[in-house]
CSV table of C-alpha atoms and ligand atoms in Angstrom, one decimal:
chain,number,residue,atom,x,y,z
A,898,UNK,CA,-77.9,32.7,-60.5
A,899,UNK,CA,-75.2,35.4,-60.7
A,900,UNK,CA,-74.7,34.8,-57.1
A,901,UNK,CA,-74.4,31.1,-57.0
A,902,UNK,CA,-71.8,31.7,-60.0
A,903,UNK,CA,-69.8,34.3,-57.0
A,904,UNK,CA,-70.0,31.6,-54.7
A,905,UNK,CA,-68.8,29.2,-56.6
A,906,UNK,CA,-66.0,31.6,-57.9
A,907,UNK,CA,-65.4,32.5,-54.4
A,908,UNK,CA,-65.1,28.7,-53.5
A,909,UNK,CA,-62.4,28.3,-56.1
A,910,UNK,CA,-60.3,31.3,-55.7
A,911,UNK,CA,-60.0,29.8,-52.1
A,912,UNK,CA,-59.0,26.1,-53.2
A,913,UNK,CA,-56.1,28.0,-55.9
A,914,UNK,CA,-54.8,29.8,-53.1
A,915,UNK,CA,-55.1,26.6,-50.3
A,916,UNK,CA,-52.8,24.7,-52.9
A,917,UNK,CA,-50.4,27.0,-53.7
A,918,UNK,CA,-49.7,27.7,-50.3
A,919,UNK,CA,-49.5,23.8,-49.6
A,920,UNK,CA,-47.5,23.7,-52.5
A,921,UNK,CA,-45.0,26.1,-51.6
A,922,UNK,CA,-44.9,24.7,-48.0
A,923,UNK,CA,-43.8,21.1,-49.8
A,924,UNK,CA,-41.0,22.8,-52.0
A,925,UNK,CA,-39.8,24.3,-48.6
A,926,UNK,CA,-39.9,21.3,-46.7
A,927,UNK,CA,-38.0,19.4,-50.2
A,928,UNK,CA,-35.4,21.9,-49.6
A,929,UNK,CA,-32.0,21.6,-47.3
A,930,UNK,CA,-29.5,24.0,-47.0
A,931,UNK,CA,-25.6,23.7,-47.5
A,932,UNK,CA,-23.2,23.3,-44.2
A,933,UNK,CA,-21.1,26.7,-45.0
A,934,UNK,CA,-18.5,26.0,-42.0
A,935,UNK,CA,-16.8,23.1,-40.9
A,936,UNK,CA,-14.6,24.0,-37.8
A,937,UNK,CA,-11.9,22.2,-35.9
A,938,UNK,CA,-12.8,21.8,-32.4
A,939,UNK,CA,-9.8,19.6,-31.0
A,940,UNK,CA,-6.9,17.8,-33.2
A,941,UNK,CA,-3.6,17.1,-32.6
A,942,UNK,CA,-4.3,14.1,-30.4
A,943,UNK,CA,-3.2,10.4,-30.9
A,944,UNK,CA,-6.5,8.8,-32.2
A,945,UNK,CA,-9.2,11.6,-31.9
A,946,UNK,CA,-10.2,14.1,-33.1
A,947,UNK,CA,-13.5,17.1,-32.9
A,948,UNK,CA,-14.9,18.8,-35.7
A,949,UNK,CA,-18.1,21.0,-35.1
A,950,UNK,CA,-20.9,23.0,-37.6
A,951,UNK,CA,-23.1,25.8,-38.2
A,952,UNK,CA,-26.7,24.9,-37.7
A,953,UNK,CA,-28.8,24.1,-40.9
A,954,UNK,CA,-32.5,25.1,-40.7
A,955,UNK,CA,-34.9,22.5,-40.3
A,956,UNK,CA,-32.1,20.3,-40.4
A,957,UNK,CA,-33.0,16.5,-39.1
A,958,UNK,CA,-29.3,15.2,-39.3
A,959,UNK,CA,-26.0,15.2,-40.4
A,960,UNK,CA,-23.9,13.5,-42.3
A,961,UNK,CA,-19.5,13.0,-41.6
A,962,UNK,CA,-17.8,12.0,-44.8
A,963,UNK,CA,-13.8,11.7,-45.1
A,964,UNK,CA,-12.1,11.3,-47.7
A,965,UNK,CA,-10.6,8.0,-48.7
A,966,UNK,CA,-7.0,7.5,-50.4
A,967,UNK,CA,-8.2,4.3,-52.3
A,968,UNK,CA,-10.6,5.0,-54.2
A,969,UNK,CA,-10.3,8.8,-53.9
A,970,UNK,CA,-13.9,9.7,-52.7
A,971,UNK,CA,-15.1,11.3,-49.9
A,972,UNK,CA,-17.1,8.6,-47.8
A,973,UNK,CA,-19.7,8.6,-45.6
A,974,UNK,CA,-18.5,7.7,-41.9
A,975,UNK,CA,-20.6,8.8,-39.4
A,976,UNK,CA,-24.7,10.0,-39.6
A,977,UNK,CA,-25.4,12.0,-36.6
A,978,UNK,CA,-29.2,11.8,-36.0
A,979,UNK,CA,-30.1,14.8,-34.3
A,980,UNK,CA,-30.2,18.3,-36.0
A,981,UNK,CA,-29.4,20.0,-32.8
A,982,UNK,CA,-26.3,18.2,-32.7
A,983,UNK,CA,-23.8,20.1,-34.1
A,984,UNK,CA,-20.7,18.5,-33.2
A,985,UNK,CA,-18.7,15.3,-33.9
A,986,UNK,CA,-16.3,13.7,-32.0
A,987,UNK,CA,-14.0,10.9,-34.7
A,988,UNK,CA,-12.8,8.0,-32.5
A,989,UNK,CA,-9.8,5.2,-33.6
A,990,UNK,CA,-7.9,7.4,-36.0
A,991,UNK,CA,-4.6,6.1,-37.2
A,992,UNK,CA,-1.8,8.0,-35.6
A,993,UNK,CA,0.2,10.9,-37.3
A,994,UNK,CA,-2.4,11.2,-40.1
A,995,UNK,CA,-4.4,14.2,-42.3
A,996,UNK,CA,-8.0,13.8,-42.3
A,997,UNK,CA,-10.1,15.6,-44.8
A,998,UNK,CA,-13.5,15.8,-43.6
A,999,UNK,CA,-16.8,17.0,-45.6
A,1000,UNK,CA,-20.5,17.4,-43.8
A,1001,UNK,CA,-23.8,17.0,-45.4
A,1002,UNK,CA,-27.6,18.5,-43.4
A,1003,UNK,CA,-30.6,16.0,-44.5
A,1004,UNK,CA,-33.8,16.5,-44.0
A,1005,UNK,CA,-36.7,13.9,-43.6
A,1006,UNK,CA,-40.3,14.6,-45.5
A,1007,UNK,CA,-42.9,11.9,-46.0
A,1008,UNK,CA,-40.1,9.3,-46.2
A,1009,UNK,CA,-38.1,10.6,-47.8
A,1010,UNK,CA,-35.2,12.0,-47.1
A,1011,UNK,CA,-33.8,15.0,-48.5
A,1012,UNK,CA,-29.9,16.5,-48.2
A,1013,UNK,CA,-28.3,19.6,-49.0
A,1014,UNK,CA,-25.0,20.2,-50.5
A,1015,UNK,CA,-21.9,19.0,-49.2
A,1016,UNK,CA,-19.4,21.4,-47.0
A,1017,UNK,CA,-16.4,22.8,-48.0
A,1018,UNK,CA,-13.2,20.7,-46.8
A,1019,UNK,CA,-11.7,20.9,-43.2
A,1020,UNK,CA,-8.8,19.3,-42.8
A,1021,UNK,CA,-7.7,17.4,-39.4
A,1022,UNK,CA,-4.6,15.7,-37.9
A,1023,UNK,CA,-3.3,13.2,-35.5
A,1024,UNK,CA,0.0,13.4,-33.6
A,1025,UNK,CA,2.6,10.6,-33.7
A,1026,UNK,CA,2.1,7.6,-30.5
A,1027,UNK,CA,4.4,8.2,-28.2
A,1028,UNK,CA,8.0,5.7,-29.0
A,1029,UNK,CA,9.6,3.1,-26.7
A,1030,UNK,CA,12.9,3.9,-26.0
A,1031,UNK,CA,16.4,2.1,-24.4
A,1032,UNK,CA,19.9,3.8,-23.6
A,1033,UNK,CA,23.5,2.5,-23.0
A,1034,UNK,CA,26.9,3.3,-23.2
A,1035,UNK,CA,29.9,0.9,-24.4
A,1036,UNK,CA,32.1,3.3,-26.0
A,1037,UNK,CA,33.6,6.2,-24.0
A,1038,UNK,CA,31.9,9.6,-23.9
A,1039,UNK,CA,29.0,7.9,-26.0
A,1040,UNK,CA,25.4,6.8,-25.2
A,1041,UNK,CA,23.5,5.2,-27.6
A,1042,UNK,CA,20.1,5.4,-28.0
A,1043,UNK,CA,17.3,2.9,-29.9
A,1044,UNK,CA,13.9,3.7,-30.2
A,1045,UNK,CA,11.0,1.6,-32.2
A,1046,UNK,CA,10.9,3.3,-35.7
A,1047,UNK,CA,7.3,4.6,-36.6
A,1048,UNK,CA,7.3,4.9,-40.5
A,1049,UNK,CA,4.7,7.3,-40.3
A,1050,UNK,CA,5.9,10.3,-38.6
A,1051,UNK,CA,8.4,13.0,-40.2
A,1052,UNK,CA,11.4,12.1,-37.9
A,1053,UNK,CA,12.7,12.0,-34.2
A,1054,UNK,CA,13.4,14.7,-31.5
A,1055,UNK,CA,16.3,13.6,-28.9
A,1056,UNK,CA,16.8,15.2,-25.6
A,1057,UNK,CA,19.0,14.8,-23.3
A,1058,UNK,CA,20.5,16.6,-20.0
A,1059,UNK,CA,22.5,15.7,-17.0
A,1060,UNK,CA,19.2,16.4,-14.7
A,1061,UNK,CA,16.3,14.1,-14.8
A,1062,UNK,CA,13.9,17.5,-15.0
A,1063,UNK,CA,15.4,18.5,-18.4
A,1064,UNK,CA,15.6,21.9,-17.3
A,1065,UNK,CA,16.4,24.3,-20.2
A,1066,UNK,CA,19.8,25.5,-19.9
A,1067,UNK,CA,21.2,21.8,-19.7
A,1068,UNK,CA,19.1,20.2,-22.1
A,1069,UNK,CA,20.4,19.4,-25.9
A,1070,UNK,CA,18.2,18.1,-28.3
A,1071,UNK,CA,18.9,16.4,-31.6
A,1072,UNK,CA,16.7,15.9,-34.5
A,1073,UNK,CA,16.4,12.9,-36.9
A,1074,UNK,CA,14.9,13.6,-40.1
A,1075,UNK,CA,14.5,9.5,-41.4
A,1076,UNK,CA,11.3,8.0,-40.1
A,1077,UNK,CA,13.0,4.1,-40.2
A,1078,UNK,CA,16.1,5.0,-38.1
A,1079,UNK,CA,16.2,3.6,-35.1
A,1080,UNK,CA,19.0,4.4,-33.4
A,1081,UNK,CA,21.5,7.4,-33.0
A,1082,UNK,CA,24.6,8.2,-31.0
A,1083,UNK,CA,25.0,11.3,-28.6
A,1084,UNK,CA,28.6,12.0,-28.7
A,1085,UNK,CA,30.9,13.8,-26.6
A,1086,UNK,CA,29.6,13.3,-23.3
A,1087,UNK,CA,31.2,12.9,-20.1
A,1088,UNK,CA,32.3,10.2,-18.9
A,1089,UNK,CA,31.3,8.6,-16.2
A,1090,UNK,CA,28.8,11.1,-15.5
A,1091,UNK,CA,24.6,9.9,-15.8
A,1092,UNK,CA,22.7,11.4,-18.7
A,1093,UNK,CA,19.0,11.3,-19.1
A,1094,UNK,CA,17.2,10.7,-22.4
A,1095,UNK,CA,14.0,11.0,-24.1
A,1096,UNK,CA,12.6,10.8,-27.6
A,1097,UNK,CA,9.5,12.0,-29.4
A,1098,UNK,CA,8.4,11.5,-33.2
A,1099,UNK,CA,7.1,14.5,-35.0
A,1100,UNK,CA,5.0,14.7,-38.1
A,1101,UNK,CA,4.8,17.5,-40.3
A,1102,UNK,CA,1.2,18.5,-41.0
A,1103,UNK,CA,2.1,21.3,-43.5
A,1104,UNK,CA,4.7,24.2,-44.3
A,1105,UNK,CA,3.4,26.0,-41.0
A,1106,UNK,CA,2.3,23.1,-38.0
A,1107,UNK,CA,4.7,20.3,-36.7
A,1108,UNK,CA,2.8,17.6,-34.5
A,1109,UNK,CA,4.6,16.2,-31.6
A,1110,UNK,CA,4.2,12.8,-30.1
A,1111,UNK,CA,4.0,12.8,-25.9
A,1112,UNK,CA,8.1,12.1,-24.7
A,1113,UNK,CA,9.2,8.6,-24.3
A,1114,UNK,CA,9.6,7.5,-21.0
A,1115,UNK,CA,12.9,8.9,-19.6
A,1116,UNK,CA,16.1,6.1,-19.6
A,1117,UNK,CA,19.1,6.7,-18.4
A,1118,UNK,CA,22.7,5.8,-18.8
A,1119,UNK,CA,26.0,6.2,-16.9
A,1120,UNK,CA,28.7,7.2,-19.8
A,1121,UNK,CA,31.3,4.5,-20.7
A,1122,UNK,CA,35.0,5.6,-19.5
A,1123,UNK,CA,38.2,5.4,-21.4
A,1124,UNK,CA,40.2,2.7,-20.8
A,1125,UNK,CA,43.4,4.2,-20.8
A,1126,UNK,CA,47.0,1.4,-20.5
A,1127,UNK,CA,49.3,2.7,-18.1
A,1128,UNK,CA,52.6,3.1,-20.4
A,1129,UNK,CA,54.7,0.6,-19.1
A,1130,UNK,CA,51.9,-1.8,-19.7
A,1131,UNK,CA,52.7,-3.9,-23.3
A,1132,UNK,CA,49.4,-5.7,-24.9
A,1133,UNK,CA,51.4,-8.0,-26.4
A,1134,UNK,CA,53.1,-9.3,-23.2
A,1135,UNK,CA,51.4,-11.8,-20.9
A,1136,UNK,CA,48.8,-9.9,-18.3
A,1137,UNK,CA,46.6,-10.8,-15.4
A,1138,UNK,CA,44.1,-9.6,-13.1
A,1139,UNK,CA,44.1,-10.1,-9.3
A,1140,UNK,CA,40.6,-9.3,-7.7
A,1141,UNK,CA,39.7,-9.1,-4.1
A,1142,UNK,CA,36.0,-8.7,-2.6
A,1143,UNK,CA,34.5,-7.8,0.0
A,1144,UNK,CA,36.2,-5.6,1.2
A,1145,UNK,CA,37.4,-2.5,2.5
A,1146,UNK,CA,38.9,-4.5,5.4
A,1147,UNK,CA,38.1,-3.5,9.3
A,1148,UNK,CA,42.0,-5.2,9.9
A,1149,UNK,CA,45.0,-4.1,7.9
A,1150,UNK,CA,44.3,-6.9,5.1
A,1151,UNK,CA,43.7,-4.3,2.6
A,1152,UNK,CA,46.3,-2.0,3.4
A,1153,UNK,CA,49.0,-4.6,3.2
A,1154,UNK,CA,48.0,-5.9,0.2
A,1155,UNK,CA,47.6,-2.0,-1.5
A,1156,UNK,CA,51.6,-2.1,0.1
A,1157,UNK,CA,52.5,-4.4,-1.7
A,1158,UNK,CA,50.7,-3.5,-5.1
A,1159,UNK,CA,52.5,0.0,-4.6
A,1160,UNK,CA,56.0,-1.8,-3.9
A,1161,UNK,CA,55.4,-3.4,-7.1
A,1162,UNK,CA,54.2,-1.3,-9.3
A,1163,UNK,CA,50.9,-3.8,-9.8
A,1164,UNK,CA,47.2,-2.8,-9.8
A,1165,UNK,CA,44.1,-4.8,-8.9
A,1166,UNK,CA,40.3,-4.6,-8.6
A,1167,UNK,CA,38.5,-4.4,-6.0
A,1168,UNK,CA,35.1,-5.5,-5.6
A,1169,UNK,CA,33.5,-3.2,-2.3
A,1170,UNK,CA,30.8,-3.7,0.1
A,1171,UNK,CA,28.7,-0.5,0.1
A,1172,UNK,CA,27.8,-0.5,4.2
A,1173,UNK,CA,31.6,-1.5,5.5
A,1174,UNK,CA,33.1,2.1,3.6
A,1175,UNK,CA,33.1,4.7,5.9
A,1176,UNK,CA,35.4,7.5,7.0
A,1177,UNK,CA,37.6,5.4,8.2
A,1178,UNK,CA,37.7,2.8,5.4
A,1179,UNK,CA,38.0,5.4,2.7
A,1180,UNK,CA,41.8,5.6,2.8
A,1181,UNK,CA,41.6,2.6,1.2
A,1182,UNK,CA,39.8,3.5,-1.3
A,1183,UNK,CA,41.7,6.9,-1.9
A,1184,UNK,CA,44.7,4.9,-2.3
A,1185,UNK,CA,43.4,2.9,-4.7
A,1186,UNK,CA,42.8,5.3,-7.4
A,1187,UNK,CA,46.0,6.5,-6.3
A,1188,UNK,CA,47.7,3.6,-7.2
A,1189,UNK,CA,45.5,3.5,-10.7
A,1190,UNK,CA,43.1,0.3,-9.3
A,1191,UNK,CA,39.9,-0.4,-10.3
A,1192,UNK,CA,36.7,0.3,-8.0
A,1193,UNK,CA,34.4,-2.8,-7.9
A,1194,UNK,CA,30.8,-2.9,-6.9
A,1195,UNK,CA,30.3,-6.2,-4.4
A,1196,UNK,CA,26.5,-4.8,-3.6
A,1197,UNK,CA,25.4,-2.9,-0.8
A,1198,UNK,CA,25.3,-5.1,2.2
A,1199,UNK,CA,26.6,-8.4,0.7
A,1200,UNK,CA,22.7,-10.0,2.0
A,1201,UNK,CA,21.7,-11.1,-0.9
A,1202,UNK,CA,22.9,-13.3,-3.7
A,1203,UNK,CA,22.3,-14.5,-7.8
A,1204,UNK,CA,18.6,-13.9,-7.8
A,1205,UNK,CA,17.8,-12.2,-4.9
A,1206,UNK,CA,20.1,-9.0,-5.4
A,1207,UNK,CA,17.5,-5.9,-6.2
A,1208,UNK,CA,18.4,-3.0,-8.2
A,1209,UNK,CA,18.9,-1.3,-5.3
A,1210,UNK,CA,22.0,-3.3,-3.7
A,1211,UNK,CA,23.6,-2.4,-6.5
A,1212,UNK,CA,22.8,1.2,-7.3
A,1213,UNK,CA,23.1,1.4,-3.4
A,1214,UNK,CA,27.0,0.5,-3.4
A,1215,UNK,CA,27.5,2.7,-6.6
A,1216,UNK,CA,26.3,5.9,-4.6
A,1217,UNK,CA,28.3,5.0,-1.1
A,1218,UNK,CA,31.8,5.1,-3.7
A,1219,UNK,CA,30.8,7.7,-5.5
A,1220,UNK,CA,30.0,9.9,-2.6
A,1221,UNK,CA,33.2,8.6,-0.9
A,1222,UNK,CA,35.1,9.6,-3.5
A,1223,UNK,CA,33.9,11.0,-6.2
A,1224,UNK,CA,34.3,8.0,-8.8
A,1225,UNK,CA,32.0,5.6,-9.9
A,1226,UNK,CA,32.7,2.0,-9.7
A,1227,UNK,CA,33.4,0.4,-13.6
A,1228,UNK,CA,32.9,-3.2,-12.4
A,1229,UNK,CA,30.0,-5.2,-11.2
A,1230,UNK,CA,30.9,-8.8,-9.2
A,1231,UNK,CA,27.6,-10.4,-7.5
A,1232,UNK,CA,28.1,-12.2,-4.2
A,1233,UNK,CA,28.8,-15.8,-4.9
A,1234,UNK,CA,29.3,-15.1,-8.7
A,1235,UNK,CA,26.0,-15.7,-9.8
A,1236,UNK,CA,23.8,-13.6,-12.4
A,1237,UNK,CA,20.9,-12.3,-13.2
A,1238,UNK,CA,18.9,-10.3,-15.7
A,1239,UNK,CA,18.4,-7.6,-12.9
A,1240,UNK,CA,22.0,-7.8,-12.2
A,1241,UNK,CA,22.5,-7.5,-16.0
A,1242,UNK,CA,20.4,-4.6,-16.6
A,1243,UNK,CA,21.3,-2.6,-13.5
A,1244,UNK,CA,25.4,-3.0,-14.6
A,1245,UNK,CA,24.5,-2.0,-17.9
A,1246,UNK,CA,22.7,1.1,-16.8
A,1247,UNK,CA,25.5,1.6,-14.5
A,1248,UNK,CA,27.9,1.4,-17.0
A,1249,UNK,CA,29.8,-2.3,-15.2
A,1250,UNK,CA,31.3,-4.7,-16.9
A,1251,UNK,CA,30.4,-8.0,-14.9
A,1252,UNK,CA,32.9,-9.8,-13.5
A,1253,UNK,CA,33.4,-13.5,-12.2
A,1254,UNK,CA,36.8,-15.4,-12.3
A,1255,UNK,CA,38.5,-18.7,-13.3
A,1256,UNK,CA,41.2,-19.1,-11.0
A,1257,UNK,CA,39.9,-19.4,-7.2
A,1258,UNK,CA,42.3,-19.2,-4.8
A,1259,UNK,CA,40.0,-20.6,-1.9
A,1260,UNK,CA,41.9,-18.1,0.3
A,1261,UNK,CA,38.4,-18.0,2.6
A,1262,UNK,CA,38.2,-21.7,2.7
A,1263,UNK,CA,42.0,-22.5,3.9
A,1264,UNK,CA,42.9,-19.1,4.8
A,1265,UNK,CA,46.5,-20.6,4.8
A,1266,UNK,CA,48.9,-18.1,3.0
A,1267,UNK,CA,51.4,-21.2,1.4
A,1268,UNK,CA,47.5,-22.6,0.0
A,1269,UNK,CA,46.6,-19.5,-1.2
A,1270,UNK,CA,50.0,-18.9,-2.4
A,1271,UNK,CA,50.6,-22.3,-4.7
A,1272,UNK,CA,47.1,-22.2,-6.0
A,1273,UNK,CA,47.5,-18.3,-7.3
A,1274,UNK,CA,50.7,-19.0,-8.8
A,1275,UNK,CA,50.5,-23.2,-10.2
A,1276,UNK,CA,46.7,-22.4,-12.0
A,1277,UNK,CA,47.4,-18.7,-12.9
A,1278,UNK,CA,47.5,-18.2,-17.0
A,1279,UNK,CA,47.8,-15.2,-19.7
A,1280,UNK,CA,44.2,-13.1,-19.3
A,1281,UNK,CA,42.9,-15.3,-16.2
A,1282,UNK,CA,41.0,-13.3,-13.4
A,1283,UNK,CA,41.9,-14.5,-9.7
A,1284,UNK,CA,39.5,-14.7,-7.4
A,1285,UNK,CA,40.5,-13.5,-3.7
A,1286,UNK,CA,39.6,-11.5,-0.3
A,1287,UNK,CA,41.3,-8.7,0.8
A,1288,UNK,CA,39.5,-9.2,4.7
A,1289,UNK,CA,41.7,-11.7,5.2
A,1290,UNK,CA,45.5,-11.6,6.6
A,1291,UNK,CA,46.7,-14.7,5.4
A,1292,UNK,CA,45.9,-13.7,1.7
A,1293,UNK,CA,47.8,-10.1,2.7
A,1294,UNK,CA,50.8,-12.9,3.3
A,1295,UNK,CA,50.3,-14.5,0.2
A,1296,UNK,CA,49.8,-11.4,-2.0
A,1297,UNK,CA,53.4,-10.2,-0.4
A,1298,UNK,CA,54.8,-13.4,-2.2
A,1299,UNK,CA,52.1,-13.7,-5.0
A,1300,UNK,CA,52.5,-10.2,-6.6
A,1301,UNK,CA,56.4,-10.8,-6.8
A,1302,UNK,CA,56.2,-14.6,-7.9
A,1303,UNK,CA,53.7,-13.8,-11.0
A,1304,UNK,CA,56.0,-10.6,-12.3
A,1305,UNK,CA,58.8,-13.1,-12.4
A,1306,UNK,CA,56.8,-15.5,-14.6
A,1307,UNK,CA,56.3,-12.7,-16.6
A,1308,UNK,CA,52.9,-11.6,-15.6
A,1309,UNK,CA,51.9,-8.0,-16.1
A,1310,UNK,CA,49.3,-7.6,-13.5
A,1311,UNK,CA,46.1,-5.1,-14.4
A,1312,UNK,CA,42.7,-4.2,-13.6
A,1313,UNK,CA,40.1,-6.5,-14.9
A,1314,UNK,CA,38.7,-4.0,-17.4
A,1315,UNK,CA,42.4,-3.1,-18.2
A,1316,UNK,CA,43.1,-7.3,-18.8
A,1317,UNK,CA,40.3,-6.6,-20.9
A,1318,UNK,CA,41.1,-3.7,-22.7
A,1319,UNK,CA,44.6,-5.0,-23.7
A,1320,UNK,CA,43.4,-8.2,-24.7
A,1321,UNK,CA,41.0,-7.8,-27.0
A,1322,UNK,CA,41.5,-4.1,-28.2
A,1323,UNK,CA,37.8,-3.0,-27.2
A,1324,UNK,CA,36.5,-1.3,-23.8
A,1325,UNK,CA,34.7,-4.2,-21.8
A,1326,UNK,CA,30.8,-4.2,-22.7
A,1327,UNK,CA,28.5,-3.0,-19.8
A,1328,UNK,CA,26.3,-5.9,-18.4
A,1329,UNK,CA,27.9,-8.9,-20.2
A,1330,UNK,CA,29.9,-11.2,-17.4
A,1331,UNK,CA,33.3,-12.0,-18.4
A,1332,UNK,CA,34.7,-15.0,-16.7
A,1333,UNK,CA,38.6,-14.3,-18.2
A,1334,UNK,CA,39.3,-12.0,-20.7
A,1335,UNK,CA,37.6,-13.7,-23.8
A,1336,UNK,CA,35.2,-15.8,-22.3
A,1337,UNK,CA,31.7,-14.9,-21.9
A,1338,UNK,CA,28.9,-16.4,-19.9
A,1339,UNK,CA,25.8,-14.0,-19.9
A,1340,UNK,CA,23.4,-17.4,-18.8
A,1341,UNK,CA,21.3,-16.0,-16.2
A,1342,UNK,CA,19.8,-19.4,-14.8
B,70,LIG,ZN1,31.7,-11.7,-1.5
């Protein structure tokens, strides 16, 4: 008897302790620890960002809440189902943003799912996107620059240097502090020189970090000139401006007619093909500036016209002056007269007015000096450009009578962006095509 009561005491004793160890073992599998650390892995970027975690026992998963602005709750965003996982990468972010992030362990027992507390905050950013940016110069010693505003950053860094590499000892940099301006002027710069530009937004995270957007894309502009009237030139007096192409002349066209400019104290423009200046031809040009004319660009090689001219004829010609002489040329007529929107953009990045002509004297048609001669002088008019060639030595003949004929009628005669200049008060605008001094044809069909 007394020993079937020990057994069956035994018996017990050993089904108390088998549940209260199961018991316990159910409690602990219930149970789910806090995340204690939440640590940035990678931030700063445009639309990602990479938090990480220390491990949580047992853990089966975790959860990534942020918090929202609207209804001011941290939400859940992400469940990363793997508790060895202990990393998160957050995809599509909005750009120059604070993120505050919150993680949660869980735990899965018998179906149902168990979490532990929520982390502590860690806070992440984005950097601005990167800002589209365009350059030009109209007014002298100024290049203006315009950007796409981005209402979310902080403001704008500007730099800008003479040398594409902005290398530090001739880079400047200018700081916007109004996220919806667009625009701003770099003043004082030299003319006629080429500055590169670039612009970055930057968003102020806190008191201590700054995020920067990547640079813009570097633009460039050539700096407007001042358009300065010789004295004995009077605005209010009747002006014109003779124009010759293509030249500087292999014959002694061009030197005749910069004679007779010189005898009479007149000035022209001269719109120059890049490939015929050389070392012999660059007298001419020499005595041009010398005589205050204005160098013309007329394209590189004079092969291509309207449509067809590249960039490159352009910019081509522009060097083969500059290196000739040291000055850039300030006015842009195509071959033929026609336009384009590559002719357009490359004279505005070049810093040329465009310009064609109302008054053709035909010299190359008739070349016949008494022609050339009664068409210059019957259809000439106050701010008319005239349209001649200085390869030619019947128009050298009939600029030795033209020159003299129009000062008598009372003509002052000026460079085109002098004509201009005089006329309407205002340096002519880069890339727009002027056909006389007021009017305007910028069709590019
Ligand atoms: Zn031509």
């Amino acid at each position: 008897m007394v020993k079937k009561i020990r057994t069956a005491a035994f018996f017990l004793i050993i089904i108390i302790l088998i549940s209260a160890f199961s018991g316990i073992a159910v409690l602990k599998a219930k149970e789910v620890d806090g995340v204690d650390k939440v640590q940035v892995v990678k931030q700063g970027m445009v639309d990602s960002c990479e938090i990480s975690w220390n491990k949580v026992s047992g853990a089966n998963g975790y959860y990534i809440y942020a918090f929202n602005q609207e209804n001011e709750k941290f939400e859940k965003i992400a469940n990363v189902e793997d508790g060895k996982t202990l990393k998160y990468i957050l995809k599509d972010l909005t750009p120059s943003t604070i993120y505050r992030l919150k993680v949660q362990a869980y735990k899965n027992f018998r179906d149902t799912e168990y979490t532990g507390d929520m982390s502590s905050e860690c806070k992440i950013y984005t950097s601005p996107s990167q800002v589209v940016v365009d350059a030009n110069s109209v007014s002298a010693g100024v290049m203006a620059v315009n950007w796409q505003n981005d209402a979310a950053v902080s403001g704008y860094e500007i730099q800008y240097s003479p040398k594409k590499e902005f290398d530090e000892k001739e880079t400047s940099v200018e700081t916007v502090d109004d996220p919806n301006s667009n625009t701003y002027d770099l003043k004082g710069l030299e003319e006629q020189k080429e500055y590169f530009v670039r612009v970055r937004g930057y968003f102020a995270v806190d008191e201590k970090t700054t995020a920067y957007a990547e640079w813009s894309e570097i633009q460039s502009a050539t700096i407007a000139k001042t358009v300065k009237l010789p004295d004995h030139i009077d605005p209010n007096k009747p002006m014109l401006a003779l124009s010759f192409d293509d030249g500087p002349a292999f014959n002694s066209a061009t030197k005749r007619i910069l004679d007779t400019l010189e005898k009479y104290g007149a000035r022209a423009t001269f719109y120059m093909v890049g490939s015929r200046i050389s070392k012999s031809t660059k007298v001419h040009l020499d005595r041009q500036i010398k005589l205050g004319c204005e160098l013309g660009n007329h394209t590189y090689d004079h092969k291509r016209y309207g449509k067809k001219v590249t960039a490159s004829d352009i910019s081509k010609c522009s060097d083969v002056i500059f290196d000739a002489v040291g000055q850039r040329p300030t006015s842009f007529r195509c071959p033929g007269g026609n336009m384009s929107s590559t002719i357009q953009k490359q004279a505005k990045k070049e810093n040329m007015m465009i310009a064609h002509w109302t008054v053709d004297t035909q010299d190359w048609k008739s070349k016949d000096a008494k022609k050339i001669y009664n068409r210059a002088t019957k259809l000439a008019y106050d701010g008319c450009i005239i349209l001649m060639h200085d390869i030619y030595e019947p128009t050298a003949d009939a600029v030795e009578k033209i020159v003299p004929a129009l000062i008598e009628q009372g003509y002052q005669l000026v460079t085109v962006s002098e004509l201009i200049q005089a006329k309407t008060g205002k340096p002519a605008k880069a890339g727009q095509q002027y056909l006389d001094y007021k009017t305007i044809n910028n069709n590019t069909n």
